[in-house]
XYZ file of C-alpha atoms in Angstrom:
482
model
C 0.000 0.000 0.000
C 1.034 3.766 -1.241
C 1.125 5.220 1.985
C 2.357 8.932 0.561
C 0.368 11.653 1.085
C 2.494 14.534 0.031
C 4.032 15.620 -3.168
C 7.778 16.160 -1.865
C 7.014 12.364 -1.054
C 7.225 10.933 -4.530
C 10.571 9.689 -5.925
C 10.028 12.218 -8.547
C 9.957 14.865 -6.551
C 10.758 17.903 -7.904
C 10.564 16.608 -11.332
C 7.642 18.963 -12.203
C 5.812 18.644 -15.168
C 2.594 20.552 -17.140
C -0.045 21.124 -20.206
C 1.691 23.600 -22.720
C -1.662 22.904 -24.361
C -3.191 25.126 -21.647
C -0.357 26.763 -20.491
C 1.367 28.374 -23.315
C -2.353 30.883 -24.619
C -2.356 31.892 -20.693
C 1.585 33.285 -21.175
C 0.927 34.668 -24.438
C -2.149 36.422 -23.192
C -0.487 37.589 -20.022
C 3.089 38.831 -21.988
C 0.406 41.191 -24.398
C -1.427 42.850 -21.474
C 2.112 43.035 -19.993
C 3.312 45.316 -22.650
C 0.245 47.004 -23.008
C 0.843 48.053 -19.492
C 4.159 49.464 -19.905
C 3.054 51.401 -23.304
C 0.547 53.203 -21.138
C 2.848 53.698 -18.463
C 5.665 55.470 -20.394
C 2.869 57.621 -22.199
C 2.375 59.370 -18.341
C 4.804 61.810 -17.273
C 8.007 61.074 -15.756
C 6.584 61.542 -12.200
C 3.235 59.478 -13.066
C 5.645 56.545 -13.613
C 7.005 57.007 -10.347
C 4.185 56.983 -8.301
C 2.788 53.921 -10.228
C 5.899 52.050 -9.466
C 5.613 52.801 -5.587
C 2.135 51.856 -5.586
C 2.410 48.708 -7.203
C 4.928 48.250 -4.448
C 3.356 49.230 -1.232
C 0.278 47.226 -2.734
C 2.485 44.515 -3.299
C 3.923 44.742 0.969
C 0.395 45.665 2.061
C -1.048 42.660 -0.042
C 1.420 40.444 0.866
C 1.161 41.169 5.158
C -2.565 40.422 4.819
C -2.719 37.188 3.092
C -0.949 36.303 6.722
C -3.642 38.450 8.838
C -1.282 40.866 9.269
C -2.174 44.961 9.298
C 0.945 47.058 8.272
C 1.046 50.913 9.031
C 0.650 51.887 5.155
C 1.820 55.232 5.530
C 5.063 54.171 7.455
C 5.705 51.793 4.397
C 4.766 54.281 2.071
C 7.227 56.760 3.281
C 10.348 54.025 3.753
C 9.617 52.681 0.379
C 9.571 56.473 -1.140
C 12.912 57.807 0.786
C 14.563 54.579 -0.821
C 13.523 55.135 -4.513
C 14.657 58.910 -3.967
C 10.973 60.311 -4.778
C 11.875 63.763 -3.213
C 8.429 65.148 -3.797
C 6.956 63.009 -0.906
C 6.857 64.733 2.399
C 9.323 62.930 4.841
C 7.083 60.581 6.933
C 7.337 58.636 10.171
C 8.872 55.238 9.662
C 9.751 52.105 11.755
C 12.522 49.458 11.950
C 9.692 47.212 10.509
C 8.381 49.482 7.146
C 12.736 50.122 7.243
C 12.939 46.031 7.067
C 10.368 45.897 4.254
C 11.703 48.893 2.308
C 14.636 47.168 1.758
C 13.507 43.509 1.025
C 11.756 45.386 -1.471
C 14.744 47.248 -3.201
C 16.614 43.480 -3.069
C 13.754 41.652 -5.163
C 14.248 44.964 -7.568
C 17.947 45.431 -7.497
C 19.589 43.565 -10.691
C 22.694 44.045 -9.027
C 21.761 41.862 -5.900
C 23.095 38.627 -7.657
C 21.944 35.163 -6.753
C 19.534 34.039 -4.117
C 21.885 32.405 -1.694
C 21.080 31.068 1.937
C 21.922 34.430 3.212
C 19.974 36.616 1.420
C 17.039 34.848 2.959
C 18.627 34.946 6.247
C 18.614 39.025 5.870
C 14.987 39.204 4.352
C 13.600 36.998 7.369
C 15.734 39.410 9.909
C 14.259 42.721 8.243
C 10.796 40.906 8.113
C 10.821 40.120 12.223
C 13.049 42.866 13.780
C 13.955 42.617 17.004
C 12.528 41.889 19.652
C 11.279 38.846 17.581
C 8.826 35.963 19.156
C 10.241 33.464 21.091
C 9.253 30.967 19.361
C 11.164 32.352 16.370
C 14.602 30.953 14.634
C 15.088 34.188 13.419
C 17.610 34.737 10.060
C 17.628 30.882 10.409
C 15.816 27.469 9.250
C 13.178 25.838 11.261
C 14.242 23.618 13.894
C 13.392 19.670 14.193
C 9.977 19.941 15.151
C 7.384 18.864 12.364
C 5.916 22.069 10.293
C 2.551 21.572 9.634
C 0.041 23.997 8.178
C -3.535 23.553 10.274
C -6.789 25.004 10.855
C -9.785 24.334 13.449
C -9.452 24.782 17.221
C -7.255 22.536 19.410
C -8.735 18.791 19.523
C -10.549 19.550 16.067
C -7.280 20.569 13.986
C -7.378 19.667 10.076
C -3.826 19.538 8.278
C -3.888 21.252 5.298
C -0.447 20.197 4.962
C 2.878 19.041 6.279
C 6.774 20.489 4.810
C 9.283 17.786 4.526
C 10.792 17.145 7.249
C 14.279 18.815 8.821
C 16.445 16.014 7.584
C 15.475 16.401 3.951
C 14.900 20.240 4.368
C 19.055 20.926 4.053
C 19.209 19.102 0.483
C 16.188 20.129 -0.544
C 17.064 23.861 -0.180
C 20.228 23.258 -2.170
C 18.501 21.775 -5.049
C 15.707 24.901 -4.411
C 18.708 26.874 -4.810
C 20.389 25.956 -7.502
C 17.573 25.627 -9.583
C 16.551 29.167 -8.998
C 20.125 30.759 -9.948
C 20.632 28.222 -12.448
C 17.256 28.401 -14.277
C 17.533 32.327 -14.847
C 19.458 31.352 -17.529
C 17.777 28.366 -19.442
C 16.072 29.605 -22.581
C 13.847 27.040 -22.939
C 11.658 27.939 -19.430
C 9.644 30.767 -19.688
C 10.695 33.479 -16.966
C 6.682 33.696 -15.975
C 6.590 30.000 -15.161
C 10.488 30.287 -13.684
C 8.696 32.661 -11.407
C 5.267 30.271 -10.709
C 7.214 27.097 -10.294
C 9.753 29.210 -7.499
C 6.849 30.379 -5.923
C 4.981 26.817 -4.979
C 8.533 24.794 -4.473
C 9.463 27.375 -1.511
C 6.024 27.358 0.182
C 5.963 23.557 -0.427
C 9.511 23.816 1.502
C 8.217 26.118 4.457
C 11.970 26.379 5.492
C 11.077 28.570 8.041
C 9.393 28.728 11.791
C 7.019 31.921 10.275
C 7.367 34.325 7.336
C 7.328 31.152 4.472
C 4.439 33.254 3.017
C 5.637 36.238 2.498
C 9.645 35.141 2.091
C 8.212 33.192 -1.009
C 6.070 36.026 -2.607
C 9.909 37.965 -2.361
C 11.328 36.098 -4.283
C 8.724 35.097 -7.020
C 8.669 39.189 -7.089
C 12.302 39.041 -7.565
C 11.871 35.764 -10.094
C 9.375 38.005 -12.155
C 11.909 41.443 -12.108
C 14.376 38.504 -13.559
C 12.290 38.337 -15.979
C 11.201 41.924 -16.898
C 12.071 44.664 -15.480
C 9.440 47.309 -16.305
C 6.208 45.719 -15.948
C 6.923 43.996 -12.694
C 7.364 47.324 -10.940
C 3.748 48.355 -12.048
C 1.621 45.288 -11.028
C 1.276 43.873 -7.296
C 0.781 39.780 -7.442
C 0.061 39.780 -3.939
C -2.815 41.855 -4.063
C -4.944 39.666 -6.549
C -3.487 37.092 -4.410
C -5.233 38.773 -1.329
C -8.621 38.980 -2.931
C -8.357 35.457 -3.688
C -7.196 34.170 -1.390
C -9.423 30.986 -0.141
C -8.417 29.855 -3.770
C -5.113 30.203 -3.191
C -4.507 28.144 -0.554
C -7.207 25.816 -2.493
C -5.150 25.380 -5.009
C -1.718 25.016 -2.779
C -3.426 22.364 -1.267
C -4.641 20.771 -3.967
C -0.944 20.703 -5.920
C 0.781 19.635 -2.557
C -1.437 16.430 -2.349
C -0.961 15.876 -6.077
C 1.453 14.493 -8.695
C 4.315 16.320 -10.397
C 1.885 17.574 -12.900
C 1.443 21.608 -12.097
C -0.928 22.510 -14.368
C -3.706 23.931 -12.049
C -0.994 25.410 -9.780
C 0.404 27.083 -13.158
C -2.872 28.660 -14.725
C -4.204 29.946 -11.750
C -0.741 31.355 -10.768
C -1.308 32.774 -14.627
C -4.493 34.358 -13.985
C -3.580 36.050 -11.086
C -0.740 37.495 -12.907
C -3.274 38.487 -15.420
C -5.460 40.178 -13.059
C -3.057 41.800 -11.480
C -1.707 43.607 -14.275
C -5.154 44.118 -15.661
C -5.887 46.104 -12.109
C -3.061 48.341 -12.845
C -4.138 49.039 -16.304
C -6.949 50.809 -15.231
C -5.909 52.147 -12.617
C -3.401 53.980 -14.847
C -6.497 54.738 -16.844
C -7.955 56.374 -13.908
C -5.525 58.653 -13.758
C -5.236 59.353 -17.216
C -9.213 60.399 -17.340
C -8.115 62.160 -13.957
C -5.764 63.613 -15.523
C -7.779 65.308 -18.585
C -10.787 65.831 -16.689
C -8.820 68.534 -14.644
C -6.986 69.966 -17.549
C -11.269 70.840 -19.116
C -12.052 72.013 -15.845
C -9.333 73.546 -14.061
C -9.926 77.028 -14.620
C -13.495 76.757 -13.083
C -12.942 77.848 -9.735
C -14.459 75.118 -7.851
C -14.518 75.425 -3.672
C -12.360 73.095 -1.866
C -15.268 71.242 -1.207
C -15.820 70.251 -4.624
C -12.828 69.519 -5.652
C -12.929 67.291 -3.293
C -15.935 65.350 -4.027
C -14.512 65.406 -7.532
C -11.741 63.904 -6.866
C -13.044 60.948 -4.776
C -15.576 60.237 -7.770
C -12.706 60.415 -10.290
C -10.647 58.268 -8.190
C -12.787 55.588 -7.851
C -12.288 52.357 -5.399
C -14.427 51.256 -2.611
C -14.654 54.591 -1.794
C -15.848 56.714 -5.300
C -19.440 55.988 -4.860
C -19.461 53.585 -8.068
C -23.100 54.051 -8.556
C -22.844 57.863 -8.014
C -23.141 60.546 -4.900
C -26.264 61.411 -3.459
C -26.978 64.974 -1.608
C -26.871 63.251 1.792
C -23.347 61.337 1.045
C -21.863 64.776 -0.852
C -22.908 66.938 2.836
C -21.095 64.145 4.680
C -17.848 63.828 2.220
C -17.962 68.108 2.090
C -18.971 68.558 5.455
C -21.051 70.913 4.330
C -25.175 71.515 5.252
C -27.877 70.191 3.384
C -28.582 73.058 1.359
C -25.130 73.511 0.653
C -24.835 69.972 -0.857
C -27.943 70.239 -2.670
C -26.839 73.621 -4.301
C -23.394 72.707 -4.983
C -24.134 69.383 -6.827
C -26.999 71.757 -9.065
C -23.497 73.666 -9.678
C -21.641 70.704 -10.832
C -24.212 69.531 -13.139
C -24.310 73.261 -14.669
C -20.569 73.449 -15.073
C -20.671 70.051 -17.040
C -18.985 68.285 -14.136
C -21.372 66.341 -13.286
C -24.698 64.587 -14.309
C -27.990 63.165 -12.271
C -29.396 60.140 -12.990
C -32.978 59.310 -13.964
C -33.974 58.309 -10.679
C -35.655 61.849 -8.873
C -35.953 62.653 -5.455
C -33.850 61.434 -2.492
C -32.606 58.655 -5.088
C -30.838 61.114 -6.985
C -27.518 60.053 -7.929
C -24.892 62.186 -9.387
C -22.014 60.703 -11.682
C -18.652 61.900 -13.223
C -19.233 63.770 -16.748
C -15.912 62.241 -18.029
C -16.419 62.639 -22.017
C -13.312 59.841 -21.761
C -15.793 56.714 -21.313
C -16.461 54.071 -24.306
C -20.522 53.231 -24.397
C -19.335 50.107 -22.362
C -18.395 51.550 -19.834
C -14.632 51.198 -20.029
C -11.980 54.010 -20.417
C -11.109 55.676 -24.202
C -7.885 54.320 -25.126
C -5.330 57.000 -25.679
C -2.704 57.789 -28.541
C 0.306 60.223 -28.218
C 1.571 62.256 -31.448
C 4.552 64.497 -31.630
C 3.330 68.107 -31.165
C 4.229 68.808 -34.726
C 1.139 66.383 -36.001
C -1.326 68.997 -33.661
C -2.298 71.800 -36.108
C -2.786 69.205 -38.950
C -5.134 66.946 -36.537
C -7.280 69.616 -35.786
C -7.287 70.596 -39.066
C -8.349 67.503 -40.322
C -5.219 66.921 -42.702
C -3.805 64.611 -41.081
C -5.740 61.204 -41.037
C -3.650 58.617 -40.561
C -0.619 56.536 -39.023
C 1.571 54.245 -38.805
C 2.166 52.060 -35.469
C 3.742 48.576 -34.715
C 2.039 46.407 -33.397
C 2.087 47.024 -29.722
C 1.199 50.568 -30.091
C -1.863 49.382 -32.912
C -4.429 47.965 -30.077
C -7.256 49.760 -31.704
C -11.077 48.633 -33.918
C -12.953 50.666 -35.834
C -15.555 52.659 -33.783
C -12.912 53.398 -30.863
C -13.107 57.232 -29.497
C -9.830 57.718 -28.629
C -8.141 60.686 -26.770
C -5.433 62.388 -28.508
C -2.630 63.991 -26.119
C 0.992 65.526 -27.523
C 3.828 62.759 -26.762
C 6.154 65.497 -25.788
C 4.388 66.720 -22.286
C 1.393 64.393 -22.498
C -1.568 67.321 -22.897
C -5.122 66.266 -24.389
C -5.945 68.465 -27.223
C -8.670 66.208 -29.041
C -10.669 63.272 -29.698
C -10.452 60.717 -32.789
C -12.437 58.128 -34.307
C -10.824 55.273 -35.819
C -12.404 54.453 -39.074
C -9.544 51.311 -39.638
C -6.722 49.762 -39.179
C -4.788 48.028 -41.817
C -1.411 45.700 -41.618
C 0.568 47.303 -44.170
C 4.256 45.673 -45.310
C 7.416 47.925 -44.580
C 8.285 47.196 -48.157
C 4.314 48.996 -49.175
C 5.172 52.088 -47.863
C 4.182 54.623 -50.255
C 4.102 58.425 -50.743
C 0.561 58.764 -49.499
C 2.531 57.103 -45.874
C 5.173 59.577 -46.128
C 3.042 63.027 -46.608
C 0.884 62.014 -43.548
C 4.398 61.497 -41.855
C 5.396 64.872 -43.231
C 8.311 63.339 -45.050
C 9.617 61.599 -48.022
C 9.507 57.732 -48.523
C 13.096 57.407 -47.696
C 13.196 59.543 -44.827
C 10.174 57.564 -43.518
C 11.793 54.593 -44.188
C 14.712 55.502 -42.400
C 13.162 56.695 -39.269
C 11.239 53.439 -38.977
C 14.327 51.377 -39.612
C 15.965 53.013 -37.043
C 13.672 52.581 -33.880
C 12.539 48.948 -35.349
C 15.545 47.544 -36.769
C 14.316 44.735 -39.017
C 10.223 45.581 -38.485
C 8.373 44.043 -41.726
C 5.151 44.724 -39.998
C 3.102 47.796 -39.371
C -0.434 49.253 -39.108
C -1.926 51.781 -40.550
C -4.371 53.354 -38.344
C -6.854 55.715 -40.126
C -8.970 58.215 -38.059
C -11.183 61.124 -37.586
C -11.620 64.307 -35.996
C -14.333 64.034 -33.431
């Protein structure tokens, strides 16, 4: 009788194996909204970037404490993460040796001078995560002792295992394969750095080499697995935090694979999708900014009160918190602090001003919702297109009506109202409508490409030779002035 239980149990342990069948549209799928991300986030200014980046990196902290029950101080993370990526801008907050610790695990998993993962790298990332005083119980900046590690639930008498790490004998050999794999495998072509970063991430929870912090140790490093791998988008999604809001199916799923056979495949995909969610979250929220962004520039010069700026901006911002299915009266007096009458006659403002609008329902269920003008029929957010300031006088002009993009910067249809900003400092000066968009060969350029371009058919084909070196591929998007 097979009396194994667990998956570090089998002989073939950790020969892992998986579908490419189902694996291999979930990575192509992911890599496009991946570079879709880091289009849009280069299109925002300099500064925009930033703050994206230490978002996606408090969320990623935040995220990460709270799949263990744990409540950080955000703003003391906040400010230790933005004194270490120099963003001078942000006033100088209170910090403590723990946000300190987690600051600087942080720059590690980004820092592409940090080298290997070694035994005492982890050693320092458990120290910074429990600062002294740590818990008694606590090896700290060391393995776990001999006692068995299991994972339970249920109160004492009525425990369940969800699971149990090899044990301490095995642990020392298994950590040096663990090891060695992870340095090693940076390098081999033939895994894909997304599923180098999955495959690290349930092998060192599987291991849970340590008395307390496997959880968060092992989101590190598959952080610092998927910077490996890219190092743009990575600093603009948070894993942790799709993680978070998923997380009964993440430890479903860890328990699932830890019972199983080498086969990964459900451990894989759903790693996969939360990937995918995780960058589609910061897509829009970069899109929420963007419509942020242009709203202000229309209305800027109104002269709102303080008090309406600040509704405005929680509506714009969205969340939890932007009253999704609008602001009524009673919720704008209590967000304003404001009387009744005050609320009632600022919101008839708003909607005069074109700031705002009420919806059909009358009476006390009168809702009021962002006039955005940057909001497809379906809800979702315009896409947006950058030209070169010198293409602005011919837009509006309604000469120009085409051009050319590779494919990355071509995610458009016919019917898309799309917001037109300069590339140069990233103001909106119109709206288009696409009519079409056309593959067209590099070697089909023709004159009617160029004059759109404002230059000959050499100098065009120059100028794309040079920034895509070898391109035999473009689209040409044609458009409208709306």
């Amino acid at each position: 009788m097979d009396n194994r239980q667990w998956i570090w149990q089998s002989p073939d342990w950790p020969q892992f194996n998986w579908d490419d069948d189902i694996i291999q549209p979930q990575l192509r799928q992911t890599r496009l909204k991946m570079g879709k991300l880091v289009g849009k986030a280069e299109s925002r200014p300099g500064q925009d970037a930033a703050e994206y980046s230490l978002d996606a990196m408090l969320s990623n902290i935040l995220a990460s404490s709270a799949i263990e029950n744990e409540r950080l101080d955000a703003h003391s993370v906040r400010s230790s993460l933005a004194k270490r990526l120099g963003l001078t801008w942000h006033l100088p907050g209170t910090t403590t040796e723990r946000s300190e610790g987690l600051a600087k695990i942080m720059m590690d998993v980004f820092n592409s001078d940090v080298g290997e993962l070694t035994e005492t790298l982890l050693f320092q990332w458990h120290c910074w995560l429990f600062p002294e005083p740590a818990p008694a119980f606590l090896r700290r900046g060391d393995w776990r002792g001999d006692a068995t590690m299991r994972v339970v639930s249920g109160r004492i008498g009525k425990e369940k295992v969800h699971y149990q790490a090899p044990p301490r004998e095995q642990l020392s050999a298994d950590l040096t394969a663990f090891l060695q794999w992870y340095n090693q495998s940076r390098h081999r072509a033939a895994l894909d750095p997304l599923l180098r970063a999955a495959l690290a991430h349930f092998w060192f929870i599987t291991l849970h080499p340590f008395e307390d912090g496997n959880g968060r140790i092992t989101r590190a490093l598959t952080d610092m697995a998927l910077f490996q791998a890219d190092h743009e988008s990575v600093r603009l999604y948070a894993v942790s935090e799709a993680i978070l809001n998923h997380r009964k199916d993440y430890y479903d799923v860890l328990e699932a694979t830890q019972r199983g056979t080498m086969d990964l495949t459900d451990w894989l995909s759903w790693f996969l999708k939360m990937l995918e969610t995780s960058v589609d979250t910061a897509i829009m929220r970069i899109d929420q900014t963007r419509v942020k962004t242009l709203f202000w520039q229309m209305h800027h010069s109104n002269g709102l009160p303080a008090e309406q700026v600040k509704v405005l901006n929680r509506l714009l911002d969205g969340g939890d918190n932007g009253f999704a299915e609008g602001i009524s009266a009673g919720q704008y007096q209590k967000v304003a602090k404001v009387s009744k009458a005050t609320a009632t006659r600022h919101l008839t403002d708003l909607v005069a001003r074109g700031c705002l609008t009420r919806t059909a329902a009358g009476g006390r269920s009168s809702r009021y919702k962002i006039i955005d003008n940057f909001s497809s029929l379906n809800g979702n957010f315009m896409k947006n297109i950058t030209f070169y300031g010198r293409f602005e006088n011919d837009i509006l002009a309604g000469r120009k009506t085409i051009t050319l993009r590779e494919a990355s910067d071509a995610n458009f249809s016919a019917g898309d109202k799309v917001c037109v900003s300069r590339y140069e400092d990233n103001v909106f000066f119109c709206n288009i409508e696409v009519i079409a968009v056309t593959q067209v060969m590099f070697d089909d350029l023709n004159d009617k490409h160029a004059v759109q371009e404002n230059m000959t058919l050499e100098q065009l084909k120059d100028v794309i030779s040079e920034i895509y070196p070898g391109l035999k591929e473009l689209f040409m998007i044609e458009f409208r002035l709306i």
